[in-house]
PDB file of C-alpha atoms in Angstrom:
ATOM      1  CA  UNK A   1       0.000   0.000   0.000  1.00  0.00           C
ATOM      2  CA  UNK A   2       1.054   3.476  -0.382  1.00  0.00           C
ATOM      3  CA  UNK A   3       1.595   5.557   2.416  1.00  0.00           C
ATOM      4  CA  UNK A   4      -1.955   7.409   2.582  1.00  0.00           C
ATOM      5  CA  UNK A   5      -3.420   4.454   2.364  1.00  0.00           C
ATOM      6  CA  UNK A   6      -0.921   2.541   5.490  1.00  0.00           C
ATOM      7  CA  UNK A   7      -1.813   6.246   7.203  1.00  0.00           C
ATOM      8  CA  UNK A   8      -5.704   5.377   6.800  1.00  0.00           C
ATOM      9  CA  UNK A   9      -5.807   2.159   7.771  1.00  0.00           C
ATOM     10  CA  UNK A  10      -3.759   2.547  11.177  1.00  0.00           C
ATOM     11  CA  UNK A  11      -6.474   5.571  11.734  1.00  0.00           C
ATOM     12  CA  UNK A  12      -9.293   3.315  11.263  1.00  0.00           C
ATOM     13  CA  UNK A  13      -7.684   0.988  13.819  1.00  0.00           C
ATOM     14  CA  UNK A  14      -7.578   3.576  16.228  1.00  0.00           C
ATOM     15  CA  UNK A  15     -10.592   4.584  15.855  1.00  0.00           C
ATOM     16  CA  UNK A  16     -14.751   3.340  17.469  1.00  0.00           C
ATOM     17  CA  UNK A  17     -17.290   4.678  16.917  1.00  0.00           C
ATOM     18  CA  UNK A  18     -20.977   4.243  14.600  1.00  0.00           C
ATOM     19  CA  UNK A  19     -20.139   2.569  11.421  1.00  0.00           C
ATOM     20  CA  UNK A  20     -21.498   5.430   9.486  1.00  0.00           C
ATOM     21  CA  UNK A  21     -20.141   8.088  11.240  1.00  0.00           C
ATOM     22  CA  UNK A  22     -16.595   6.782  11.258  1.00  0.00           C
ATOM     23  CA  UNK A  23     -16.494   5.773   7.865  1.00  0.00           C
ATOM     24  CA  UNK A  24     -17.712   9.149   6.613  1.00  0.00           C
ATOM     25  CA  UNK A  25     -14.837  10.300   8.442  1.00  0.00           C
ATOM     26  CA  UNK A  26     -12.214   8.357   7.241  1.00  0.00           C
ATOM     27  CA  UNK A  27     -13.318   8.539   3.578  1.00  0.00           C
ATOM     28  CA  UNK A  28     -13.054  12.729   4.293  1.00  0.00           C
ATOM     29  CA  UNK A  29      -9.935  12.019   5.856  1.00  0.00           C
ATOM     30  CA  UNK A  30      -8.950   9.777   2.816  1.00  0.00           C
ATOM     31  CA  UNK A  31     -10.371  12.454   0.055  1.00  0.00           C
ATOM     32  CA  UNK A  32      -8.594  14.775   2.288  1.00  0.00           C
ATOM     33  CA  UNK A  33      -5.144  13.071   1.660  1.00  0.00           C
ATOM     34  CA  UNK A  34      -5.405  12.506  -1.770  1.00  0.00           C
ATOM     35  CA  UNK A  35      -6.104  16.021  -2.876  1.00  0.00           C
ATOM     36  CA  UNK A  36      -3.127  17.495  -0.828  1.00  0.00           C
ATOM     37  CA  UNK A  37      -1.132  14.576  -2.648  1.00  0.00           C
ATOM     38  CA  UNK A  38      -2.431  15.654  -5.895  1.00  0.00           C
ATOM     39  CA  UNK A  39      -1.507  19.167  -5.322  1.00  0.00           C
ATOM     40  CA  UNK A  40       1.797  18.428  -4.471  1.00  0.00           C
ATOM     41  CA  UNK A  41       2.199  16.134  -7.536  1.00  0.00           C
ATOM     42  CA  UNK A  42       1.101  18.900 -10.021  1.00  0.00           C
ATOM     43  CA  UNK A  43       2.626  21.718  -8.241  1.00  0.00           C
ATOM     44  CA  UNK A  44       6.177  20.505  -6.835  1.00  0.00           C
ATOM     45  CA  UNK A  45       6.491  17.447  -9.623  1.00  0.00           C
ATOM     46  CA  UNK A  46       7.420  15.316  -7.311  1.00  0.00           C
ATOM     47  CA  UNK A  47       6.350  11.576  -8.312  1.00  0.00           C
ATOM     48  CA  UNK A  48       3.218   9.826  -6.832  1.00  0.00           C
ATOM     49  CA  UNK A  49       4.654   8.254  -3.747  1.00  0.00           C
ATOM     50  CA  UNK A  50       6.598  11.125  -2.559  1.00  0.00           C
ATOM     51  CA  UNK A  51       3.763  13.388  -3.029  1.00  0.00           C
ATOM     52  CA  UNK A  52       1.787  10.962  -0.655  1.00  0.00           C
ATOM     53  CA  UNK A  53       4.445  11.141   1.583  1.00  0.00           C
ATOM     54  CA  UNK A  54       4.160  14.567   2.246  1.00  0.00           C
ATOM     55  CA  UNK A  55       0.778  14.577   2.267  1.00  0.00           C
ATOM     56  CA  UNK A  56       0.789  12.353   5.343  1.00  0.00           C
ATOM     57  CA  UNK A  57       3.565  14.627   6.870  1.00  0.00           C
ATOM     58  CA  UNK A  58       1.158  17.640   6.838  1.00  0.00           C
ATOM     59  CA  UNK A  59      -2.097  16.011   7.983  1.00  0.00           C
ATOM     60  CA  UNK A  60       0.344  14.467  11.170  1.00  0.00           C
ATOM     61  CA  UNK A  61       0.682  11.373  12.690  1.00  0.00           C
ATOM     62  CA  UNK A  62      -2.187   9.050  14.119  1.00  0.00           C
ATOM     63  CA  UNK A  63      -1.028  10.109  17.494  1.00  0.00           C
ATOM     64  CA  UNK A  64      -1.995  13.844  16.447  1.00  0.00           C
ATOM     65  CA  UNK A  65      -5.593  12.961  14.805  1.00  0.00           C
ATOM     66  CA  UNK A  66      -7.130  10.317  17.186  1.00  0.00           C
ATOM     67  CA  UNK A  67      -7.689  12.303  19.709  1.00  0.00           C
ATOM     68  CA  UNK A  68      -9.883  14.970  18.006  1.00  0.00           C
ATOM     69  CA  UNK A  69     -11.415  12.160  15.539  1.00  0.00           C
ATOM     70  CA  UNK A  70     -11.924  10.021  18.602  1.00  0.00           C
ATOM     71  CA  UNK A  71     -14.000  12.631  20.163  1.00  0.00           C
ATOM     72  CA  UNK A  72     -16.554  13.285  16.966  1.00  0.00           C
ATOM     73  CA  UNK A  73     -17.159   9.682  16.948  1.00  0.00           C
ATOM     74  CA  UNK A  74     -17.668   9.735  20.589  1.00  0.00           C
ATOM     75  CA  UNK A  75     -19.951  12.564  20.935  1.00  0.00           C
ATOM     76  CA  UNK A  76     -21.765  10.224  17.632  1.00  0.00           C
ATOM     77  CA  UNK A  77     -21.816   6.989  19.683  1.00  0.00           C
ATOM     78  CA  UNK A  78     -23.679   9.208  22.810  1.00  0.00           C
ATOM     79  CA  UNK A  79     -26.302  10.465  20.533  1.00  0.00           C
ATOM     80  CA  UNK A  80     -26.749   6.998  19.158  1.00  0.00           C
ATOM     81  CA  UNK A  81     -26.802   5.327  22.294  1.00  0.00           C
ATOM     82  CA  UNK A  82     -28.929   8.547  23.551  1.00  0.00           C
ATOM     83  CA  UNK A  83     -31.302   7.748  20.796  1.00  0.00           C
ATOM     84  CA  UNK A  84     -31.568   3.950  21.685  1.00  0.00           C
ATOM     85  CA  UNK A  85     -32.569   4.821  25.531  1.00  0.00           C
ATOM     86  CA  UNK A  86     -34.918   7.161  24.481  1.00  0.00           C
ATOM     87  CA  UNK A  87     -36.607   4.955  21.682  1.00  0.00           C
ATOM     88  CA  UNK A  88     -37.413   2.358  24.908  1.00  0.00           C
ATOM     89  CA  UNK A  89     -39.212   4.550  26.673  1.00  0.00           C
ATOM     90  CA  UNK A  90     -42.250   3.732  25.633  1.00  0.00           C
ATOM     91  CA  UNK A  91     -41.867  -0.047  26.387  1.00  0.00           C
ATOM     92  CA  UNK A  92     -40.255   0.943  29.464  1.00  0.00           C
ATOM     93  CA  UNK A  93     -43.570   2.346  30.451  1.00  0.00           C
ATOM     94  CA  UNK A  94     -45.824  -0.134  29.060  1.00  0.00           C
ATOM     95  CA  UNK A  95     -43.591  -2.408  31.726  1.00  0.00           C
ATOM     96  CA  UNK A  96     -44.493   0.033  34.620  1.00  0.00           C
ATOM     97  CA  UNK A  97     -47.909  -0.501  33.750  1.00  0.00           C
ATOM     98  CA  UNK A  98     -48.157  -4.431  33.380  1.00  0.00           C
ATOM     99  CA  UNK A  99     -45.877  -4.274  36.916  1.00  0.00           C
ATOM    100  CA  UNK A 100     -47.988  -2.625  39.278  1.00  0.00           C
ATOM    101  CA  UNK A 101     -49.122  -5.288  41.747  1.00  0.00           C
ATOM    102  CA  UNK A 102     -49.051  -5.938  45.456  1.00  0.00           C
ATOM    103  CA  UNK A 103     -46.190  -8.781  45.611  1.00  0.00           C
ATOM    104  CA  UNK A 104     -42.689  -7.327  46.245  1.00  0.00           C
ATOM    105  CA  UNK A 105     -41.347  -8.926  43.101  1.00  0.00           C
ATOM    106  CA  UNK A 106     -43.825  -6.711  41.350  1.00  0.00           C
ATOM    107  CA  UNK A 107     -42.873  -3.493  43.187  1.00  0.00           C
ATOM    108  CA  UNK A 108     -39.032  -3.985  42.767  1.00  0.00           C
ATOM    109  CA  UNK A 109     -39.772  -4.407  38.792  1.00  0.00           C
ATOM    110  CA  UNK A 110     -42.419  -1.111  38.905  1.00  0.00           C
ATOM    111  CA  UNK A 111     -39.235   0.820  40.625  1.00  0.00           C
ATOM    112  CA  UNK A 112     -36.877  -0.207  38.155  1.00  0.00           C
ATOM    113  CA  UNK A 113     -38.483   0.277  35.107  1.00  0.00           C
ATOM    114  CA  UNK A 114     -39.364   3.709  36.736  1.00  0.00           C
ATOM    115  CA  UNK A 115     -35.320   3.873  37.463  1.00  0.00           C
ATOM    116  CA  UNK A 116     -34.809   3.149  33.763  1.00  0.00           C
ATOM    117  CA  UNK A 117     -37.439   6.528  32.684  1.00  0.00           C
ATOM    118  CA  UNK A 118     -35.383   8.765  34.105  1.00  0.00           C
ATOM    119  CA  UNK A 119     -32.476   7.316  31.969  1.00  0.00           C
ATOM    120  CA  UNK A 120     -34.426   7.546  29.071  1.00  0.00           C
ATOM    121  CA  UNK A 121     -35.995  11.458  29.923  1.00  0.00           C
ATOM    122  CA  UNK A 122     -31.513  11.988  30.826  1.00  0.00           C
ATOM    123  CA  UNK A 123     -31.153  10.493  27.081  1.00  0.00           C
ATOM    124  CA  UNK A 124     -33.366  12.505  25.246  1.00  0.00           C
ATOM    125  CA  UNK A 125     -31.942  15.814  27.264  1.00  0.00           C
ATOM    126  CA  UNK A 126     -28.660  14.561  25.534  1.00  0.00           C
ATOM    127  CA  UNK A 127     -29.961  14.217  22.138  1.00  0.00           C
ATOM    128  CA  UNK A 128     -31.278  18.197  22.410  1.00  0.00           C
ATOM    129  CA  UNK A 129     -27.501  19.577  23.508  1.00  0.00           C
ATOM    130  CA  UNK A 130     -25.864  17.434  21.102  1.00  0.00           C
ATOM    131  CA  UNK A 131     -28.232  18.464  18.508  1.00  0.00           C
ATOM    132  CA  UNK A 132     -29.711  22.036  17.877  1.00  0.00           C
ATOM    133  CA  UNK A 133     -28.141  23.386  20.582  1.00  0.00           C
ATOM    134  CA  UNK A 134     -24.747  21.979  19.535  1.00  0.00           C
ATOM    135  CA  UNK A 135     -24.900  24.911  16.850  1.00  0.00           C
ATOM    136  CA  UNK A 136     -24.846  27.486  19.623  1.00  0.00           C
ATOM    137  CA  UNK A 137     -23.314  25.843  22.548  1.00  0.00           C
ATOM    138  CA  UNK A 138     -20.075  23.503  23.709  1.00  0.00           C
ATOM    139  CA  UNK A 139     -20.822  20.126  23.701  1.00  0.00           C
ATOM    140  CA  UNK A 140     -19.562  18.925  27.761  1.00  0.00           C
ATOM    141  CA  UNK A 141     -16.886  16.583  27.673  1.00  0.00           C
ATOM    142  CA  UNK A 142     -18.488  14.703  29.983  1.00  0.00           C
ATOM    143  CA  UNK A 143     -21.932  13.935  28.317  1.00  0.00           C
ATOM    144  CA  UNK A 144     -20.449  10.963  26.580  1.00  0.00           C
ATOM    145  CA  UNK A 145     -19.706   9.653  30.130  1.00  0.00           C
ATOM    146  CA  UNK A 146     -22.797  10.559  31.670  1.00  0.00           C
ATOM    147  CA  UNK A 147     -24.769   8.930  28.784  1.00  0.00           C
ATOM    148  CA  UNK A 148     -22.395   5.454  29.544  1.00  0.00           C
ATOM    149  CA  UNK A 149     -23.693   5.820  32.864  1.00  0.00           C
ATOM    150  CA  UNK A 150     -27.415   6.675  32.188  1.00  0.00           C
ATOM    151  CA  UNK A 151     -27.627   3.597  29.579  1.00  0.00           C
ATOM    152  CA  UNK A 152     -25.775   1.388  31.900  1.00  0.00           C
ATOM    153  CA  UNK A 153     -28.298   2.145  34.597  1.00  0.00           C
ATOM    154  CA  UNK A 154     -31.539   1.752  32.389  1.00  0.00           C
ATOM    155  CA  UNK A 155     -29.596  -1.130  31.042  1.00  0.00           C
ATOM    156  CA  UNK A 156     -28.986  -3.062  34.141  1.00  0.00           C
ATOM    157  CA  UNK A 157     -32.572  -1.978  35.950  1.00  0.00           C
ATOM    158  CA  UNK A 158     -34.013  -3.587  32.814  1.00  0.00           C
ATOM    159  CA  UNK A 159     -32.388  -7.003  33.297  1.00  0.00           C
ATOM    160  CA  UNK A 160     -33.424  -7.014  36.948  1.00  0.00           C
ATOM    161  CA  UNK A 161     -37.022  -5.799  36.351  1.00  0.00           C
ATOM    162  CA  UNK A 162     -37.014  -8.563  33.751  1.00  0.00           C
ATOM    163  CA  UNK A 163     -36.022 -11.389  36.788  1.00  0.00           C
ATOM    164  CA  UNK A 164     -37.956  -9.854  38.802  1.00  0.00           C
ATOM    165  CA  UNK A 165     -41.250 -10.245  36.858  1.00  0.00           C
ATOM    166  CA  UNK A 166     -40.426 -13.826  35.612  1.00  0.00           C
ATOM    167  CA  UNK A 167     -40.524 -14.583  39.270  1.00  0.00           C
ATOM    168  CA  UNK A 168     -43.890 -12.360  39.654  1.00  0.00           C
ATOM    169  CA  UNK A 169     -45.143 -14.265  36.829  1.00  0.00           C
ATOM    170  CA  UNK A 170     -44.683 -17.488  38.799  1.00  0.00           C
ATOM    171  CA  UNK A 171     -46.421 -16.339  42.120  1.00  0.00           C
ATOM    172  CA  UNK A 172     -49.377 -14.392  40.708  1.00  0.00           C
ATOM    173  CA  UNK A 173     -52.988 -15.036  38.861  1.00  0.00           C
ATOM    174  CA  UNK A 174     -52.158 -12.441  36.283  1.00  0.00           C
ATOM    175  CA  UNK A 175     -48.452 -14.245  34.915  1.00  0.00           C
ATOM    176  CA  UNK A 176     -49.676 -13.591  30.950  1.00  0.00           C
ATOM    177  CA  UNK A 177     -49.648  -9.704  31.872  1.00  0.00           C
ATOM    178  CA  UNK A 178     -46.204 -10.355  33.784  1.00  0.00           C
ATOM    179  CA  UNK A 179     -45.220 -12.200  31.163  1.00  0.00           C
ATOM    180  CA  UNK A 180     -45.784  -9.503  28.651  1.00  0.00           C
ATOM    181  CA  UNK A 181     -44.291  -6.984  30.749  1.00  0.00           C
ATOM    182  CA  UNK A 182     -41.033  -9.434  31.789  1.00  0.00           C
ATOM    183  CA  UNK A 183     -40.263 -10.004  27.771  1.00  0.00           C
ATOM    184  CA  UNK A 184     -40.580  -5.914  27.067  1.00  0.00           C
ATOM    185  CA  UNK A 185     -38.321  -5.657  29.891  1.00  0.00           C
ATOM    186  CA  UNK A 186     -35.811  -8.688  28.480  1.00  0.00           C
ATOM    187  CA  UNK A 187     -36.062  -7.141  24.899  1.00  0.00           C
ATOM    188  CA  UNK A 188     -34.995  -3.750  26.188  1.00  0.00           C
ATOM    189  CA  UNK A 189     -32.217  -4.644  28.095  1.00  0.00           C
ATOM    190  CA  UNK A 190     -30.794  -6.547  24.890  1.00  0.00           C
ATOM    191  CA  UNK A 191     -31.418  -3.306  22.718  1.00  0.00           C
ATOM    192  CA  UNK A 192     -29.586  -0.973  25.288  1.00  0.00           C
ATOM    193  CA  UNK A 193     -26.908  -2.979  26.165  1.00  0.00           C
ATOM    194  CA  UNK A 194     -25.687  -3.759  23.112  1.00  0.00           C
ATOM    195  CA  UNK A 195     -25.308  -0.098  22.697  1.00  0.00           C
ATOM    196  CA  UNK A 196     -23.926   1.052  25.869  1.00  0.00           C
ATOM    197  CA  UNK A 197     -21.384  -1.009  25.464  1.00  0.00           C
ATOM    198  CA  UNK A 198     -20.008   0.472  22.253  1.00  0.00           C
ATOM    199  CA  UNK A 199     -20.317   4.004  24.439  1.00  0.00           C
ATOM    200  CA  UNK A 200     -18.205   2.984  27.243  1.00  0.00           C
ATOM    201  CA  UNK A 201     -15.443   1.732  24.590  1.00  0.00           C
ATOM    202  CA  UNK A 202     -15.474   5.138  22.990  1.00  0.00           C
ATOM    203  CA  UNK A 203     -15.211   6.966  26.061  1.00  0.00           C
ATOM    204  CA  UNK A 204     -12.106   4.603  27.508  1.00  0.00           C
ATOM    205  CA  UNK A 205     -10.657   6.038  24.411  1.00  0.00           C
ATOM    206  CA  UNK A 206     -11.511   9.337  24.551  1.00  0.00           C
ATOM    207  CA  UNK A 207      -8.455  11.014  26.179  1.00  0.00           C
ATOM    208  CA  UNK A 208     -11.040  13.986  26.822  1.00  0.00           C
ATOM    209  CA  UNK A 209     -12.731  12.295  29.812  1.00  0.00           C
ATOM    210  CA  UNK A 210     -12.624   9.348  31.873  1.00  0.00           C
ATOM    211  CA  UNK A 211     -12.969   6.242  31.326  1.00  0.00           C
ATOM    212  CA  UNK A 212     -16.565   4.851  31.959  1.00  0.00           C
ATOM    213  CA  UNK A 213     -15.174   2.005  34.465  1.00  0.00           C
TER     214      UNK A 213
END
C-alpha cells in the first residue's frame, strides 16, 4: 500500500465509533489526503509516492488525529446510544404498567423500570444539547460519560425488572400480563446494552474524559 493508504488504515484501527459516522470520516480524511497529494504532484512534480508522503507529513501522525477524531465519533456513539434509551421509553412504560401489583417482586420491577425513565428522559436531554443546541453551545466533555452511565443504569434496571417479573409471573394469577411486561423488559435490556457497550469503549478512548469504568 502506499503511504496514505498505510496512514488510513492505522487511523481506522484507532478509531470506534458508529459505522457510518466513522467511515464518513475516514473517507473525508482519505479524500482529504489525496487532494493534498495531488496538489503536491502537479505543483512541486514530485512523483506519486513522494507526493503521498508529504501529504501524510502535513495532515500528522495518528497520534496527532485520534484524539480529536476520537472525540466526533464519541460525541456520535452518545447520541446513538442517547437515541436507543430514548426509543425504549415507551416499552419501558408499558412495563411500569403491566408491573404494578401488590407482591414485592412486582414493586421492585415497577421501581426499576421507573429507574430506567429517568435514563431515558436523561437520554433525550442529551440528544437536544448534542443536537440544535450543539450549533450554539459547547458540547460537555463529559456527556459521553454521563450517557455510559445513564444507559448502563436503564440497562442493568431492565435485566433485573425482567427477573424480577419472571418470578412475579410465577407467584401471581395475572403471569400472561407479567409475562408480557417481563419479555418488554428482556427485549430492552438486549437493545440498550448492546449499545452502551459500544459508548463505554469510545469513552475509555476518549483522552477527553474518563474512562466509563
Amino acid at each position: 500500500m502506499n503511504p496514505i493508504d498505510d496512514h488510513v488504515a492505522a487511523l481506522t484501527a484507532a478509531l470506534r465509533g458508529p459505522k457510518r459516522d466513522k467511515s464518513r470520516l475516514i473517507e473525508e480524511m482519505y479524500d482529504g489526503l489525496t487532494d493534498t497529494a495531488a496538489a503536491y504532484a502537479d505543483d512541486a512534480g514530485v512523483d506519486g509516492e513522494e507526493a503521498a508522503r508529504l501529504a501524510v507529513r502535513d495532515f500528522g501522525t495518528v497520534e496527532d488525529l485520534a484524539p480529536a477524531c476520537q472525540h466526533e465519533l464519541t460525541i456520535a456513539q452518545a447520541r446513538h446510544t442517547a437515541r436507543t434509551i430514548t426509543l425504549t421509553a415507551p416499552f419501558l412504560l408499558a412495563c411500569w404498567y403491566l408491573a404494578r401489583g401488590d407482591l414485592l417482586w412486582q414493586q421492585l420491577a415497577t421501581h426499576l423500570t421507573l429507574i430506567a425513565t429517568l435514563a431515558a428522559l436523561l437520554a433525550a436531554a442529551t440528544l437536544a444539547v448534542t443536537g440544535t443546541l450543539a450549533r450554539r453551545l459547547p458540547t460537555p466533555h463529559r456527556l459521553p460519560l454521563a450517557v455510559a452511565w445513564a444507559g448502563t443504569t436503564a440497562s442493568a434496571a431492565m435485566a433485573v425488572a425482567a427477573l424480577s417479573l419472571a418470578i412475579a409471573a410465577a407467584l401471581a394469577t395475572n403471569w400472561l400480563l407479567l409475562t408480557v411486561a417481563g419479555a418488554l423488559a428482556a427485549a430492552s435490556h438486549a437493545v440498550v446494552a448492546t449499545s452502551v457497550r459500544a459508548c463505554r469503549r469510545c469513552v475509555g478512548l476518549n483522552p477527553a474524559q474518563p474512562a466509563a469504568g
